[in-house]
Amino acid sequence: MADAKVTDTGVVEIAAFDAPLGAELRGLDLREKLSPEAVRAVLQAWYDNQVIVFRDQDLSPRHLVDFTAQLGTPGVPRMPSQAVRDVIPDLPPEVMIVSNVRIDGKPLGLPHDGEMWFHSDMCYAEIPHTATMLYSVELPSTGGGDTQFANTRMGYDALPEATKTRIADLKAEHSWEASRRNVGAEPPNEAQKLERPPVMHPMVRTHPDTGRKSLYLGHHISHVVDMDPLEGNKLLKELEDHTTQPDFVY
């Protein structure tokens, strides 16, 4: 465990997991406004560990948004379904419901099939979201729903130098349409295509705060730009299989 960091709002203890990524932060009530020292401690723990966990929190959707806003500008995901708006009419627009509950045969919220593959949230946006906050309301009694996180920074570091050179300047096209197609889901309508047109992102991204490089992959990708489709898809699968192997996954 790292040394405790004393802040105006309590003591932040950082306990790294025995895993390729992830740490638990203790000593903060996320319903309260954080001190500048606590904000810096949370962000640094995230930079160092990629996934951070706060246990035993009691948050409303508004608490979640207010906490997020202390770390950066909250993003706005896709419009919630009418079923969600009927059940939670005051849901902040920054919050997306992930649920397997069905009302009249229709899911209350995500997941759709796309949540079952490794992906980076909102990578099909021109400016992708920096992070995702997940707040668990009800979970299975065992297994935790089998949610997994891959350390794509570690995956990049472990690549052969020849592969790093090969992919250094490559870009891939990401789109909401490709995401739906790749998982066999209902294709987006024309309005949704206009709302989320295809975008290109580097396959290797450099974090602006840490300077560390990581792979930027997932099933939202349509193809590798300026590469034969078959060759590009083969490369994408090899890189994803590499960076999601058990040695790199929590």
JSON list of C-alpha atoms in Angstrom, two decimals:
[
{"chain": "A", "resi": 1, "resn": "MET", "atom": "CA", "xyz": [0.00, 0.00, 0.00]},
{"chain": "A", "resi": 2, "resn": "ALA", "atom": "CA", "xyz": [1.24, 3.48, -0.84]},
{"chain": "A", "resi": 3, "resn": "ASP", "atom": "CA", "xyz": [1.67, 6.07, 1.90]},
{"chain": "A", "resi": 4, "resn": "ALA", "atom": "CA", "xyz": [-1.59, 7.67, 2.99]},
{"chain": "A", "resi": 5, "resn": "LYS", "atom": "CA", "xyz": [-2.20, 11.13, 1.55]},
{"chain": "A", "resi": 6, "resn": "VAL", "atom": "CA", "xyz": [-3.82, 13.51, 4.04]},
{"chain": "A", "resi": 7, "resn": "THR", "atom": "CA", "xyz": [-6.42, 15.81, 2.51]},
{"chain": "A", "resi": 8, "resn": "ASP", "atom": "CA", "xyz": [-9.03, 18.28, 3.72]},
{"chain": "A", "resi": 9, "resn": "THR", "atom": "CA", "xyz": [-11.74, 15.69, 3.10]},
{"chain": "A", "resi": 10, "resn": "GLY", "atom": "CA", "xyz": [-10.10, 12.72, 4.75]},
{"chain": "A", "resi": 11, "resn": "VAL", "atom": "CA", "xyz": [-7.30, 10.27, 4.16]},
{"chain": "A", "resi": 12, "resn": "VAL", "atom": "CA", "xyz": [-6.78, 8.71, 0.75]},
{"chain": "A", "resi": 13, "resn": "GLU", "atom": "CA", "xyz": [-5.21, 5.27, 0.97]},
{"chain": "A", "resi": 14, "resn": "ILE", "atom": "CA", "xyz": [-4.17, 3.64, -2.30]},
{"chain": "A", "resi": 15, "resn": "ALA", "atom": "CA", "xyz": [-4.17, -0.17, -2.34]},
{"chain": "A", "resi": 16, "resn": "ALA", "atom": "CA", "xyz": [-2.99, -1.58, -5.66]},
{"chain": "A", "resi": 17, "resn": "PHE", "atom": "CA", "xyz": [-4.60, -4.85, -6.76]},
{"chain": "A", "resi": 18, "resn": "ASP", "atom": "CA", "xyz": [-2.59, -8.01, -7.34]},
{"chain": "A", "resi": 19, "resn": "ALA", "atom": "CA", "xyz": [-3.41, -7.66, -11.02]},
{"chain": "A", "resi": 20, "resn": "PRO", "atom": "CA", "xyz": [-2.02, -6.08, -14.22]},
{"chain": "A", "resi": 21, "resn": "LEU", "atom": "CA", "xyz": [-3.97, -2.90, -13.42]},
{"chain": "A", "resi": 22, "resn": "GLY", "atom": "CA", "xyz": [-6.33, -1.47, -10.82]},
{"chain": "A", "resi": 23, "resn": "ALA", "atom": "CA", "xyz": [-6.27, -0.05, -7.30]},
{"chain": "A", "resi": 24, "resn": "GLU", "atom": "CA", "xyz": [-8.72, 0.71, -4.52]},
{"chain": "A", "resi": 25, "resn": "LEU", "atom": "CA", "xyz": [-8.92, 4.21, -3.04]},
{"chain": "A", "resi": 26, "resn": "ARG", "atom": "CA", "xyz": [-10.13, 4.49, 0.55]},
{"chain": "A", "resi": 27, "resn": "GLY", "atom": "CA", "xyz": [-11.07, 7.35, 2.81]},
{"chain": "A", "resi": 28, "resn": "LEU", "atom": "CA", "xyz": [-13.25, 9.52, 0.60]},
{"chain": "A", "resi": 29, "resn": "ASP", "atom": "CA", "xyz": [-16.99, 10.15, 0.62]},
{"chain": "A", "resi": 30, "resn": "LEU", "atom": "CA", "xyz": [-17.73, 10.92, -3.01]},
{"chain": "A", "resi": 31, "resn": "ARG", "atom": "CA", "xyz": [-20.89, 12.84, -2.04]},
{"chain": "A", "resi": 32, "resn": "GLU", "atom": "CA", "xyz": [-18.67, 15.54, -0.57]},
{"chain": "A", "resi": 33, "resn": "LYS", "atom": "CA", "xyz": [-16.69, 18.19, -2.42]},
{"chain": "A", "resi": 34, "resn": "LEU", "atom": "CA", "xyz": [-13.07, 17.09, -2.70]},
{"chain": "A", "resi": 35, "resn": "SER", "atom": "CA", "xyz": [-10.16, 19.27, -1.75]},
{"chain": "A", "resi": 36, "resn": "PRO", "atom": "CA", "xyz": [-7.67, 20.16, -4.50]},
{"chain": "A", "resi": 37, "resn": "GLU", "atom": "CA", "xyz": [-5.22, 17.73, -2.85]},
{"chain": "A", "resi": 38, "resn": "ALA", "atom": "CA", "xyz": [-7.77, 14.91, -3.03]},
{"chain": "A", "resi": 39, "resn": "VAL", "atom": "CA", "xyz": [-8.53, 15.65, -6.68]},
{"chain": "A", "resi": 40, "resn": "ARG", "atom": "CA", "xyz": [-4.84, 15.45, -7.50]},
{"chain": "A", "resi": 41, "resn": "ALA", "atom": "CA", "xyz": [-4.51, 12.20, -5.52]},
{"chain": "A", "resi": 42, "resn": "VAL", "atom": "CA", "xyz": [-7.45, 10.61, -7.36]},
{"chain": "A", "resi": 43, "resn": "LEU", "atom": "CA", "xyz": [-6.15, 11.63, -10.78]},
{"chain": "A", "resi": 44, "resn": "GLN", "atom": "CA", "xyz": [-2.62, 10.47, -10.01]},
{"chain": "A", "resi": 45, "resn": "ALA", "atom": "CA", "xyz": [-3.92, 7.12, -8.76]},
{"chain": "A", "resi": 46, "resn": "TRP", "atom": "CA", "xyz": [-5.84, 6.77, -12.02]},
{"chain": "A", "resi": 47, "resn": "TYR", "atom": "CA", "xyz": [-2.79, 7.65, -14.12]},
{"chain": "A", "resi": 48, "resn": "ASP", "atom": "CA", "xyz": [-0.74, 5.09, -12.20]},
{"chain": "A", "resi": 49, "resn": "ASN", "atom": "CA", "xyz": [-3.29, 2.26, -12.10]},
{"chain": "A", "resi": 50, "resn": "GLN", "atom": "CA", "xyz": [-5.69, 2.84, -15.08]},
{"chain": "A", "resi": 51, "resn": "VAL", "atom": "CA", "xyz": [-8.70, 1.56, -13.10]},
{"chain": "A", "resi": 52, "resn": "ILE", "atom": "CA", "xyz": [-9.59, 2.86, -9.63]},
{"chain": "A", "resi": 53, "resn": "VAL", "atom": "CA", "xyz": [-12.30, 1.55, -7.31]},
{"chain": "A", "resi": 54, "resn": "PHE", "atom": "CA", "xyz": [-14.21, 3.32, -4.53]},
{"chain": "A", "resi": 55, "resn": "ARG", "atom": "CA", "xyz": [-16.15, 0.83, -2.39]},
{"chain": "A", "resi": 56, "resn": "ASP", "atom": "CA", "xyz": [-19.19, 1.37, -0.13]},
{"chain": "A", "resi": 57, "resn": "GLN", "atom": "CA", "xyz": [-20.38, 4.63, -1.72]},
{"chain": "A", "resi": 58, "resn": "ASP", "atom": "CA", "xyz": [-24.04, 5.71, -1.66]},
{"chain": "A", "resi": 59, "resn": "LEU", "atom": "CA", "xyz": [-24.48, 7.93, -4.71]},
{"chain": "A", "resi": 60, "resn": "SER", "atom": "CA", "xyz": [-27.43, 9.34, -6.60]},
{"chain": "A", "resi": 61, "resn": "PRO", "atom": "CA", "xyz": [-27.06, 10.03, -10.34]},
{"chain": "A", "resi": 62, "resn": "ARG", "atom": "CA", "xyz": [-26.51, 13.71, -9.45]},
{"chain": "A", "resi": 63, "resn": "HIS", "atom": "CA", "xyz": [-23.77, 12.77, -6.94]},
{"chain": "A", "resi": 64, "resn": "LEU", "atom": "CA", "xyz": [-22.04, 10.80, -9.69]},
{"chain": "A", "resi": 65, "resn": "VAL", "atom": "CA", "xyz": [-22.12, 13.75, -12.08]},
{"chain": "A", "resi": 66, "resn": "ASP", "atom": "CA", "xyz": [-20.96, 16.20, -9.40]},
{"chain": "A", "resi": 67, "resn": "PHE", "atom": "CA", "xyz": [-18.03, 13.95, -8.47]},
{"chain": "A", "resi": 68, "resn": "THR", "atom": "CA", "xyz": [-17.06, 13.51, -12.12]},
{"chain": "A", "resi": 69, "resn": "ALA", "atom": "CA", "xyz": [-17.17, 17.28, -12.68]},
{"chain": "A", "resi": 70, "resn": "GLN", "atom": "CA", "xyz": [-14.43, 17.74, -10.09]},
{"chain": "A", "resi": 71, "resn": "LEU", "atom": "CA", "xyz": [-12.07, 15.66, -12.24]},
{"chain": "A", "resi": 72, "resn": "GLY", "atom": "CA", "xyz": [-13.00, 17.08, -15.65]},
{"chain": "A", "resi": 73, "resn": "THR", "atom": "CA", "xyz": [-15.91, 18.05, -17.87]},
{"chain": "A", "resi": 74, "resn": "PRO", "atom": "CA", "xyz": [-18.59, 15.32, -17.89]},
{"chain": "A", "resi": 75, "resn": "GLY", "atom": "CA", "xyz": [-19.45, 13.98, -21.32]},
{"chain": "A", "resi": 76, "resn": "VAL", "atom": "CA", "xyz": [-22.96, 13.36, -22.60]},
{"chain": "A", "resi": 77, "resn": "PRO", "atom": "CA", "xyz": [-23.66, 9.86, -23.99]},
{"chain": "A", "resi": 78, "resn": "ARG", "atom": "CA", "xyz": [-26.42, 8.86, -26.35]},
{"chain": "A", "resi": 79, "resn": "MET", "atom": "CA", "xyz": [-30.00, 9.86, -25.53]},
{"chain": "A", "resi": 80, "resn": "PRO", "atom": "CA", "xyz": [-31.55, 7.40, -23.02]},
{"chain": "A", "resi": 81, "resn": "SER", "atom": "CA", "xyz": [-34.45, 5.28, -24.16]},
{"chain": "A", "resi": 82, "resn": "GLN", "atom": "CA", "xyz": [-38.02, 6.32, -23.48]},
{"chain": "A", "resi": 83, "resn": "ALA", "atom": "CA", "xyz": [-38.24, 3.44, -20.99]},
{"chain": "A", "resi": 84, "resn": "VAL", "atom": "CA", "xyz": [-35.38, 4.95, -19.00]},
{"chain": "A", "resi": 85, "resn": "ARG", "atom": "CA", "xyz": [-36.94, 8.43, -19.11]},
{"chain": "A", "resi": 86, "resn": "ASP", "atom": "CA", "xyz": [-40.26, 6.98, -17.91]},
{"chain": "A", "resi": 87, "resn": "VAL", "atom": "CA", "xyz": [-38.65, 5.24, -14.94]},
{"chain": "A", "resi": 88, "resn": "ILE", "atom": "CA", "xyz": [-36.08, 7.92, -14.07]},
{"chain": "A", "resi": 89, "resn": "PRO", "atom": "CA", "xyz": [-37.49, 11.21, -15.43]},
{"chain": "A", "resi": 90, "resn": "ASP", "atom": "CA", "xyz": [-34.87, 13.36, -13.69]},
{"chain": "A", "resi": 91, "resn": "LEU", "atom": "CA", "xyz": [-31.88, 11.35, -14.93]},
{"chain": "A", "resi": 92, "resn": "PRO", "atom": "CA", "xyz": [-29.02, 13.78, -15.70]},
{"chain": "A", "resi": 93, "resn": "PRO", "atom": "CA", "xyz": [-28.06, 13.71, -19.39]},
{"chain": "A", "resi": 94, "resn": "GLU", "atom": "CA", "xyz": [-24.49, 12.77, -18.46]},
{"chain": "A", "resi": 95, "resn": "VAL", "atom": "CA", "xyz": [-25.61, 9.40, -17.04]},
{"chain": "A", "resi": 96, "resn": "MET", "atom": "CA", "xyz": [-26.28, 6.24, -19.05]},
{"chain": "A", "resi": 97, "resn": "ILE", "atom": "CA", "xyz": [-28.16, 3.31, -17.53]},
{"chain": "A", "resi": 98, "resn": "VAL", "atom": "CA", "xyz": [-26.61, -0.16, -18.00]},
{"chain": "A", "resi": 99, "resn": "SER", "atom": "CA", "xyz": [-29.13, -2.85, -17.12]},
{"chain": "A", "resi": 100, "resn": "ASN", "atom": "CA", "xyz": [-30.54, -6.23, -18.11]},
{"chain": "A", "resi": 101, "resn": "VAL", "atom": "CA", "xyz": [-33.98, -5.28, -16.72]},
{"chain": "A", "resi": 102, "resn": "ARG", "atom": "CA", "xyz": [-36.72, -5.39, -19.35]},
{"chain": "A", "resi": 103, "resn": "ILE", "atom": "CA", "xyz": [-40.00, -3.48, -19.41]},
{"chain": "A", "resi": 104, "resn": "ASP", "atom": "CA", "xyz": [-42.67, -4.72, -21.83]},
{"chain": "A", "resi": 105, "resn": "GLY", "atom": "CA", "xyz": [-40.00, -6.89, -23.42]},
{"chain": "A", "resi": 106, "resn": "LYS", "atom": "CA", "xyz": [-37.63, -3.98, -24.09]},
{"chain": "A", "resi": 107, "resn": "PRO", "atom": "CA", "xyz": [-34.37, -3.43, -22.18]},
{"chain": "A", "resi": 108, "resn": "LEU", "atom": "CA", "xyz": [-34.44, -0.58, -19.69]},
{"chain": "A", "resi": 109, "resn": "GLY", "atom": "CA", "xyz": [-30.95, 0.43, -20.76]},
{"chain": "A", "resi": 110, "resn": "LEU", "atom": "CA", "xyz": [-27.75, -1.00, -22.13]},
{"chain": "A", "resi": 111, "resn": "PRO", "atom": "CA", "xyz": [-26.13, -3.49, -22.46]},
{"chain": "A", "resi": 112, "resn": "HIS", "atom": "CA", "xyz": [-26.74, -4.49, -26.01]},
{"chain": "A", "resi": 113, "resn": "ASP", "atom": "CA", "xyz": [-24.52, -7.14, -27.59]},
{"chain": "A", "resi": 114, "resn": "GLY", "atom": "CA", "xyz": [-21.73, -4.60, -28.10]},
{"chain": "A", "resi": 115, "resn": "GLU", "atom": "CA", "xyz": [-20.98, -4.47, -24.38]},
{"chain": "A", "resi": 116, "resn": "MET", "atom": "CA", "xyz": [-19.81, -8.08, -24.50]},
{"chain": "A", "resi": 117, "resn": "TRP", "atom": "CA", "xyz": [-16.64, -7.32, -26.45]},
{"chain": "A", "resi": 118, "resn": "PHE", "atom": "CA", "xyz": [-13.56, -5.36, -25.44]},
{"chain": "A", "resi": 119, "resn": "HIS", "atom": "CA", "xyz": [-14.00, -1.75, -26.45]},
{"chain": "A", "resi": 120, "resn": "SER", "atom": "CA", "xyz": [-13.05, 1.81, -25.57]},
{"chain": "A", "resi": 121, "resn": "ASP", "atom": "CA", "xyz": [-16.11, 3.90, -24.77]},
{"chain": "A", "resi": 122, "resn": "MET", "atom": "CA", "xyz": [-17.00, 6.68, -27.21]},
{"chain": "A", "resi": 123, "resn": "CYS", "atom": "CA", "xyz": [-13.99, 6.05, -29.44]},
{"chain": "A", "resi": 124, "resn": "TYR", "atom": "CA", "xyz": [-16.30, 6.73, -32.40]},
{"chain": "A", "resi": 125, "resn": "ALA", "atom": "CA", "xyz": [-16.56, 10.37, -31.31]},
{"chain": "A", "resi": 126, "resn": "GLU", "atom": "CA", "xyz": [-14.27, 12.99, -32.81]},
{"chain": "A", "resi": 127, "resn": "ILE", "atom": "CA", "xyz": [-13.09, 13.81, -29.28]},
{"chain": "A", "resi": 128, "resn": "PRO", "atom": "CA", "xyz": [-13.38, 10.57, -27.30]},
{"chain": "A", "resi": 129, "resn": "HIS", "atom": "CA", "xyz": [-14.17, 10.60, -23.60]},
{"chain": "A", "resi": 130, "resn": "THR", "atom": "CA", "xyz": [-11.15, 10.51, -21.32]},
{"chain": "A", "resi": 131, "resn": "ALA", "atom": "CA", "xyz": [-12.60, 8.03, -18.85]},
{"chain": "A", "resi": 132, "resn": "THR", "atom": "CA", "xyz": [-15.75, 6.16, -17.87]},
{"chain": "A", "resi": 133, "resn": "MET", "atom": "CA", "xyz": [-17.33, 6.18, -14.40]},
{"chain": "A", "resi": 134, "resn": "LEU", "atom": "CA", "xyz": [-19.32, 3.07, -13.43]},
{"chain": "A", "resi": 135, "resn": "TYR", "atom": "CA", "xyz": [-21.57, 3.11, -10.35]},
{"chain": "A", "resi": 136, "resn": "SER", "atom": "CA", "xyz": [-23.03, -0.27, -9.39]},
{"chain": "A", "resi": 137, "resn": "VAL", "atom": "CA", "xyz": [-26.58, -0.30, -8.02]},
{"chain": "A", "resi": 138, "resn": "GLU", "atom": "CA", "xyz": [-27.30, -4.03, -8.18]},
{"chain": "A", "resi": 139, "resn": "LEU", "atom": "CA", "xyz": [-24.81, -6.76, -9.07]},
{"chain": "A", "resi": 140, "resn": "PRO", "atom": "CA", "xyz": [-24.85, -10.56, -9.29]},
{"chain": "A", "resi": 141, "resn": "SER", "atom": "CA", "xyz": [-24.06, -12.27, -5.98]},
{"chain": "A", "resi": 142, "resn": "THR", "atom": "CA", "xyz": [-20.97, -13.84, -7.54]},
{"chain": "A", "resi": 143, "resn": "GLY", "atom": "CA", "xyz": [-18.79, -13.03, -10.51]},
{"chain": "A", "resi": 144, "resn": "GLY", "atom": "CA", "xyz": [-19.48, -9.30, -10.69]},
{"chain": "A", "resi": 145, "resn": "GLY", "atom": "CA", "xyz": [-20.98, -9.68, -14.17]},
{"chain": "A", "resi": 146, "resn": "ASP", "atom": "CA", "xyz": [-17.56, -10.70, -15.52]},
{"chain": "A", "resi": 147, "resn": "THR", "atom": "CA", "xyz": [-16.61, -7.12, -16.35]},
{"chain": "A", "resi": 148, "resn": "GLN", "atom": "CA", "xyz": [-12.97, -7.02, -17.47]},
{"chain": "A", "resi": 149, "resn": "PHE", "atom": "CA", "xyz": [-10.42, -4.28, -18.10]},
{"chain": "A", "resi": 150, "resn": "ALA", "atom": "CA", "xyz": [-7.37, -4.67, -20.35]},
{"chain": "A", "resi": 151, "resn": "ASN", "atom": "CA", "xyz": [-4.13, -2.78, -19.75]},
{"chain": "A", "resi": 152, "resn": "THR", "atom": "CA", "xyz": [-3.45, -1.63, -23.32]},
{"chain": "A", "resi": 153, "resn": "ARG", "atom": "CA", "xyz": [-0.45, 0.36, -22.09]},
{"chain": "A", "resi": 154, "resn": "MET", "atom": "CA", "xyz": [1.15, -2.85, -20.86]},
{"chain": "A", "resi": 155, "resn": "GLY", "atom": "CA", "xyz": [0.08, -4.53, -24.07]},
{"chain": "A", "resi": 156, "resn": "TYR", "atom": "CA", "xyz": [1.85, -1.90, -26.14]},
{"chain": "A", "resi": 157, "resn": "ASP", "atom": "CA", "xyz": [5.03, -2.09, -24.03]},
{"chain": "A", "resi": 158, "resn": "ALA", "atom": "CA", "xyz": [5.19, -5.87, -24.58]},
{"chain": "A", "resi": 159, "resn": "LEU", "atom": "CA", "xyz": [5.02, -5.67, -28.39]},
{"chain": "A", "resi": 160, "resn": "PRO", "atom": "CA", "xyz": [8.12, -6.52, -30.43]},
{"chain": "A", "resi": 161, "resn": "GLU", "atom": "CA", "xyz": [9.96, -3.42, -31.59]},
{"chain": "A", "resi": 162, "resn": "ALA", "atom": "CA", "xyz": [9.26, -4.34, -35.21]},
{"chain": "A", "resi": 163, "resn": "THR", "atom": "CA", "xyz": [5.52, -4.30, -34.52]},
{"chain": "A", "resi": 164, "resn": "LYS", "atom": "CA", "xyz": [5.76, -0.97, -32.71]},
{"chain": "A", "resi": 165, "resn": "THR", "atom": "CA", "xyz": [7.49, 0.49, -35.74]},
{"chain": "A", "resi": 166, "resn": "ARG", "atom": "CA", "xyz": [4.92, -1.02, -38.11]},
{"chain": "A", "resi": 167, "resn": "ILE", "atom": "CA", "xyz": [1.92, 0.47, -36.28]},
{"chain": "A", "resi": 168, "resn": "ALA", "atom": "CA", "xyz": [3.48, 3.75, -35.13]},
{"chain": "A", "resi": 169, "resn": "ASP", "atom": "CA", "xyz": [1.75, 5.91, -37.72]},
{"chain": "A", "resi": 170, "resn": "LEU", "atom": "CA", "xyz": [-1.30, 3.78, -38.54]},
{"chain": "A", "resi": 171, "resn": "LYS", "atom": "CA", "xyz": [-4.83, 5.05, -38.06]},
{"chain": "A", "resi": 172, "resn": "ALA", "atom": "CA", "xyz": [-8.11, 3.18, -37.83]},
{"chain": "A", "resi": 173, "resn": "GLU", "atom": "CA", "xyz": [-11.61, 4.34, -38.70]},
{"chain": "A", "resi": 174, "resn": "HIS", "atom": "CA", "xyz": [-14.10, 4.14, -35.80]},
{"chain": "A", "resi": 175, "resn": "SER", "atom": "CA", "xyz": [-17.83, 4.50, -36.21]},
{"chain": "A", "resi": 176, "resn": "TRP", "atom": "CA", "xyz": [-21.11, 3.79, -34.48]},
{"chain": "A", "resi": 177, "resn": "GLU", "atom": "CA", "xyz": [-22.24, 2.04, -37.67]},
{"chain": "A", "resi": 178, "resn": "ALA", "atom": "CA", "xyz": [-19.22, -0.29, -37.64]},
{"chain": "A", "resi": 179, "resn": "SER", "atom": "CA", "xyz": [-19.77, -1.01, -33.97]},
{"chain": "A", "resi": 180, "resn": "ARG", "atom": "CA", "xyz": [-23.34, -2.12, -34.59]},
{"chain": "A", "resi": 181, "resn": "ARG", "atom": "CA", "xyz": [-22.37, -4.12, -37.69]},
{"chain": "A", "resi": 182, "resn": "ASN", "atom": "CA", "xyz": [-19.50, -5.91, -35.95]},
{"chain": "A", "resi": 183, "resn": "VAL", "atom": "CA", "xyz": [-21.78, -7.35, -33.26]},
{"chain": "A", "resi": 184, "resn": "GLY", "atom": "CA", "xyz": [-24.73, -8.16, -35.52]},
{"chain": "A", "resi": 185, "resn": "ALA", "atom": "CA", "xyz": [-26.95, -5.51, -33.93]},
{"chain": "A", "resi": 186, "resn": "GLU", "atom": "CA", "xyz": [-29.62, -3.41, -35.62]},
{"chain": "A", "resi": 187, "resn": "PRO", "atom": "CA", "xyz": [-27.89, -0.82, -37.84]},
{"chain": "A", "resi": 188, "resn": "PRO", "atom": "CA", "xyz": [-28.21, 2.86, -36.98]},
{"chain": "A", "resi": 189, "resn": "ASN", "atom": "CA", "xyz": [-30.71, 4.97, -38.86]},
{"chain": "A", "resi": 190, "resn": "GLU", "atom": "CA", "xyz": [-29.67, 7.88, -41.08]},
{"chain": "A", "resi": 191, "resn": "ALA", "atom": "CA", "xyz": [-30.08, 10.44, -38.28]},
{"chain": "A", "resi": 192, "resn": "GLN", "atom": "CA", "xyz": [-27.83, 8.40, -36.01]},
{"chain": "A", "resi": 193, "resn": "LYS", "atom": "CA", "xyz": [-25.23, 8.07, -38.77]},
{"chain": "A", "resi": 194, "resn": "LEU", "atom": "CA", "xyz": [-25.21, 11.86, -39.16]},
{"chain": "A", "resi": 195, "resn": "GLU", "atom": "CA", "xyz": [-24.93, 12.30, -35.40]},
{"chain": "A", "resi": 196, "resn": "ARG", "atom": "CA", "xyz": [-21.94, 9.93, -35.21]},
{"chain": "A", "resi": 197, "resn": "PRO", "atom": "CA", "xyz": [-20.07, 10.07, -38.54]},
{"chain": "A", "resi": 198, "resn": "PRO", "atom": "CA", "xyz": [-16.93, 7.92, -38.92]},
{"chain": "A", "resi": 199, "resn": "VAL", "atom": "CA", "xyz": [-13.73, 9.29, -37.36]},
{"chain": "A", "resi": 200, "resn": "MET", "atom": "CA", "xyz": [-10.09, 8.32, -37.58]},
{"chain": "A", "resi": 201, "resn": "HIS", "atom": "CA", "xyz": [-7.84, 7.82, -34.55]},
{"chain": "A", "resi": 202, "resn": "PRO", "atom": "CA", "xyz": [-4.23, 6.65, -34.18]},
{"chain": "A", "resi": 203, "resn": "MET", "atom": "CA", "xyz": [-3.86, 2.99, -33.29]},
{"chain": "A", "resi": 204, "resn": "VAL", "atom": "CA", "xyz": [-1.16, 4.04, -30.83]},
{"chain": "A", "resi": 205, "resn": "ARG", "atom": "CA", "xyz": [-2.11, 6.92, -28.54]},
{"chain": "A", "resi": 206, "resn": "THR", "atom": "CA", "xyz": [0.15, 8.92, -26.23]},
{"chain": "A", "resi": 207, "resn": "HIS", "atom": "CA", "xyz": [-1.41, 10.01, -22.95]},
{"chain": "A", "resi": 208, "resn": "PRO", "atom": "CA", "xyz": [-1.15, 13.82, -22.63]},
{"chain": "A", "resi": 209, "resn": "ASP", "atom": "CA", "xyz": [-0.39, 13.72, -18.89]},
{"chain": "A", "resi": 210, "resn": "THR", "atom": "CA", "xyz": [1.83, 10.65, -18.49]},
{"chain": "A", "resi": 211, "resn": "GLY", "atom": "CA", "xyz": [3.48, 10.49, -21.91]},
{"chain": "A", "resi": 212, "resn": "ARG", "atom": "CA", "xyz": [2.88, 6.72, -21.95]},
{"chain": "A", "resi": 213, "resn": "LYS", "atom": "CA", "xyz": [1.80, 5.00, -25.16]},
{"chain": "A", "resi": 214, "resn": "SER", "atom": "CA", "xyz": [-1.06, 2.51, -25.41]},
{"chain": "A", "resi": 215, "resn": "LEU", "atom": "CA", "xyz": [-2.98, 0.59, -28.05]},
{"chain": "A", "resi": 216, "resn": "TYR", "atom": "CA", "xyz": [-6.31, 2.09, -29.12]},
{"chain": "A", "resi": 217, "resn": "LEU", "atom": "CA", "xyz": [-8.47, -0.80, -30.29]},
{"chain": "A", "resi": 218, "resn": "GLY", "atom": "CA", "xyz": [-11.89, -2.40, -29.98]},
{"chain": "A", "resi": 219, "resn": "HIS", "atom": "CA", "xyz": [-14.91, -3.60, -31.92]},
{"chain": "A", "resi": 220, "resn": "HIS", "atom": "CA", "xyz": [-15.98, -0.04, -32.85]},
{"chain": "A", "resi": 221, "resn": "ILE", "atom": "CA", "xyz": [-13.29, -0.08, -35.58]},
{"chain": "A", "resi": 222, "resn": "SER", "atom": "CA", "xyz": [-14.29, -0.43, -39.21]},
{"chain": "A", "resi": 223, "resn": "HIS", "atom": "CA", "xyz": [-10.86, -0.81, -40.81]},
{"chain": "A", "resi": 224, "resn": "VAL", "atom": "CA", "xyz": [-7.23, 0.26, -40.79]},
{"chain": "A", "resi": 225, "resn": "VAL", "atom": "CA", "xyz": [-6.80, 3.31, -42.99]},
{"chain": "A", "resi": 226, "resn": "ASP", "atom": "CA", "xyz": [-4.80, 2.84, -46.22]},
{"chain": "A", "resi": 227, "resn": "MET", "atom": "CA", "xyz": [-4.36, -0.90, -45.65]},
{"chain": "A", "resi": 228, "resn": "ASP", "atom": "CA", "xyz": [-5.80, -3.88, -47.49]},
{"chain": "A", "resi": 229, "resn": "PRO", "atom": "CA", "xyz": [-8.98, -4.78, -45.54]},
{"chain": "A", "resi": 230, "resn": "LEU", "atom": "CA", "xyz": [-8.02, -8.42, -44.99]},
{"chain": "A", "resi": 231, "resn": "GLU", "atom": "CA", "xyz": [-4.50, -7.50, -43.91]},
{"chain": "A", "resi": 232, "resn": "GLY", "atom": "CA", "xyz": [-5.82, -4.74, -41.68]},
{"chain": "A", "resi": 233, "resn": "ASN", "atom": "CA", "xyz": [-8.41, -6.96, -40.00]},
{"chain": "A", "resi": 234, "resn": "LYS", "atom": "CA", "xyz": [-5.75, -9.60, -39.40]},
{"chain": "A", "resi": 235, "resn": "LEU", "atom": "CA", "xyz": [-3.51, -7.00, -37.77]},
{"chain": "A", "resi": 236, "resn": "LEU", "atom": "CA", "xyz": [-6.34, -5.69, -35.60]},
{"chain": "A", "resi": 237, "resn": "LYS", "atom": "CA", "xyz": [-7.21, -9.18, -34.38]},
{"chain": "A", "resi": 238, "resn": "GLU", "atom": "CA", "xyz": [-3.57, -9.97, -33.59]},
{"chain": "A", "resi": 239, "resn": "LEU", "atom": "CA", "xyz": [-3.18, -6.76, -31.59]},
{"chain": "A", "resi": 240, "resn": "GLU", "atom": "CA", "xyz": [-6.45, -7.22, -29.72]},
{"chain": "A", "resi": 241, "resn": "ASP", "atom": "CA", "xyz": [-5.70, -10.87, -28.91]},
{"chain": "A", "resi": 242, "resn": "HIS", "atom": "CA", "xyz": [-2.28, -9.76, -27.66]},
{"chain": "A", "resi": 243, "resn": "THR", "atom": "CA", "xyz": [-3.44, -6.92, -25.41]},
{"chain": "A", "resi": 244, "resn": "THR", "atom": "CA", "xyz": [-6.44, -8.81, -23.96]},
{"chain": "A", "resi": 245, "resn": "GLN", "atom": "CA", "xyz": [-4.52, -11.93, -22.94]},
{"chain": "A", "resi": 246, "resn": "PRO", "atom": "CA", "xyz": [-4.96, -12.84, -19.24]},
{"chain": "A", "resi": 247, "resn": "ASP", "atom": "CA", "xyz": [-1.55, -11.41, -18.29]},
{"chain": "A", "resi": 248, "resn": "PHE", "atom": "CA", "xyz": [-2.83, -7.92, -19.16]},
{"chain": "A", "resi": 249, "resn": "VAL", "atom": "CA", "xyz": [-6.43, -8.17, -17.88]},
{"chain": "A", "resi": 250, "resn": "TYR", "atom": "CA", "xyz": [-8.13, -7.39, -14.53]}
]
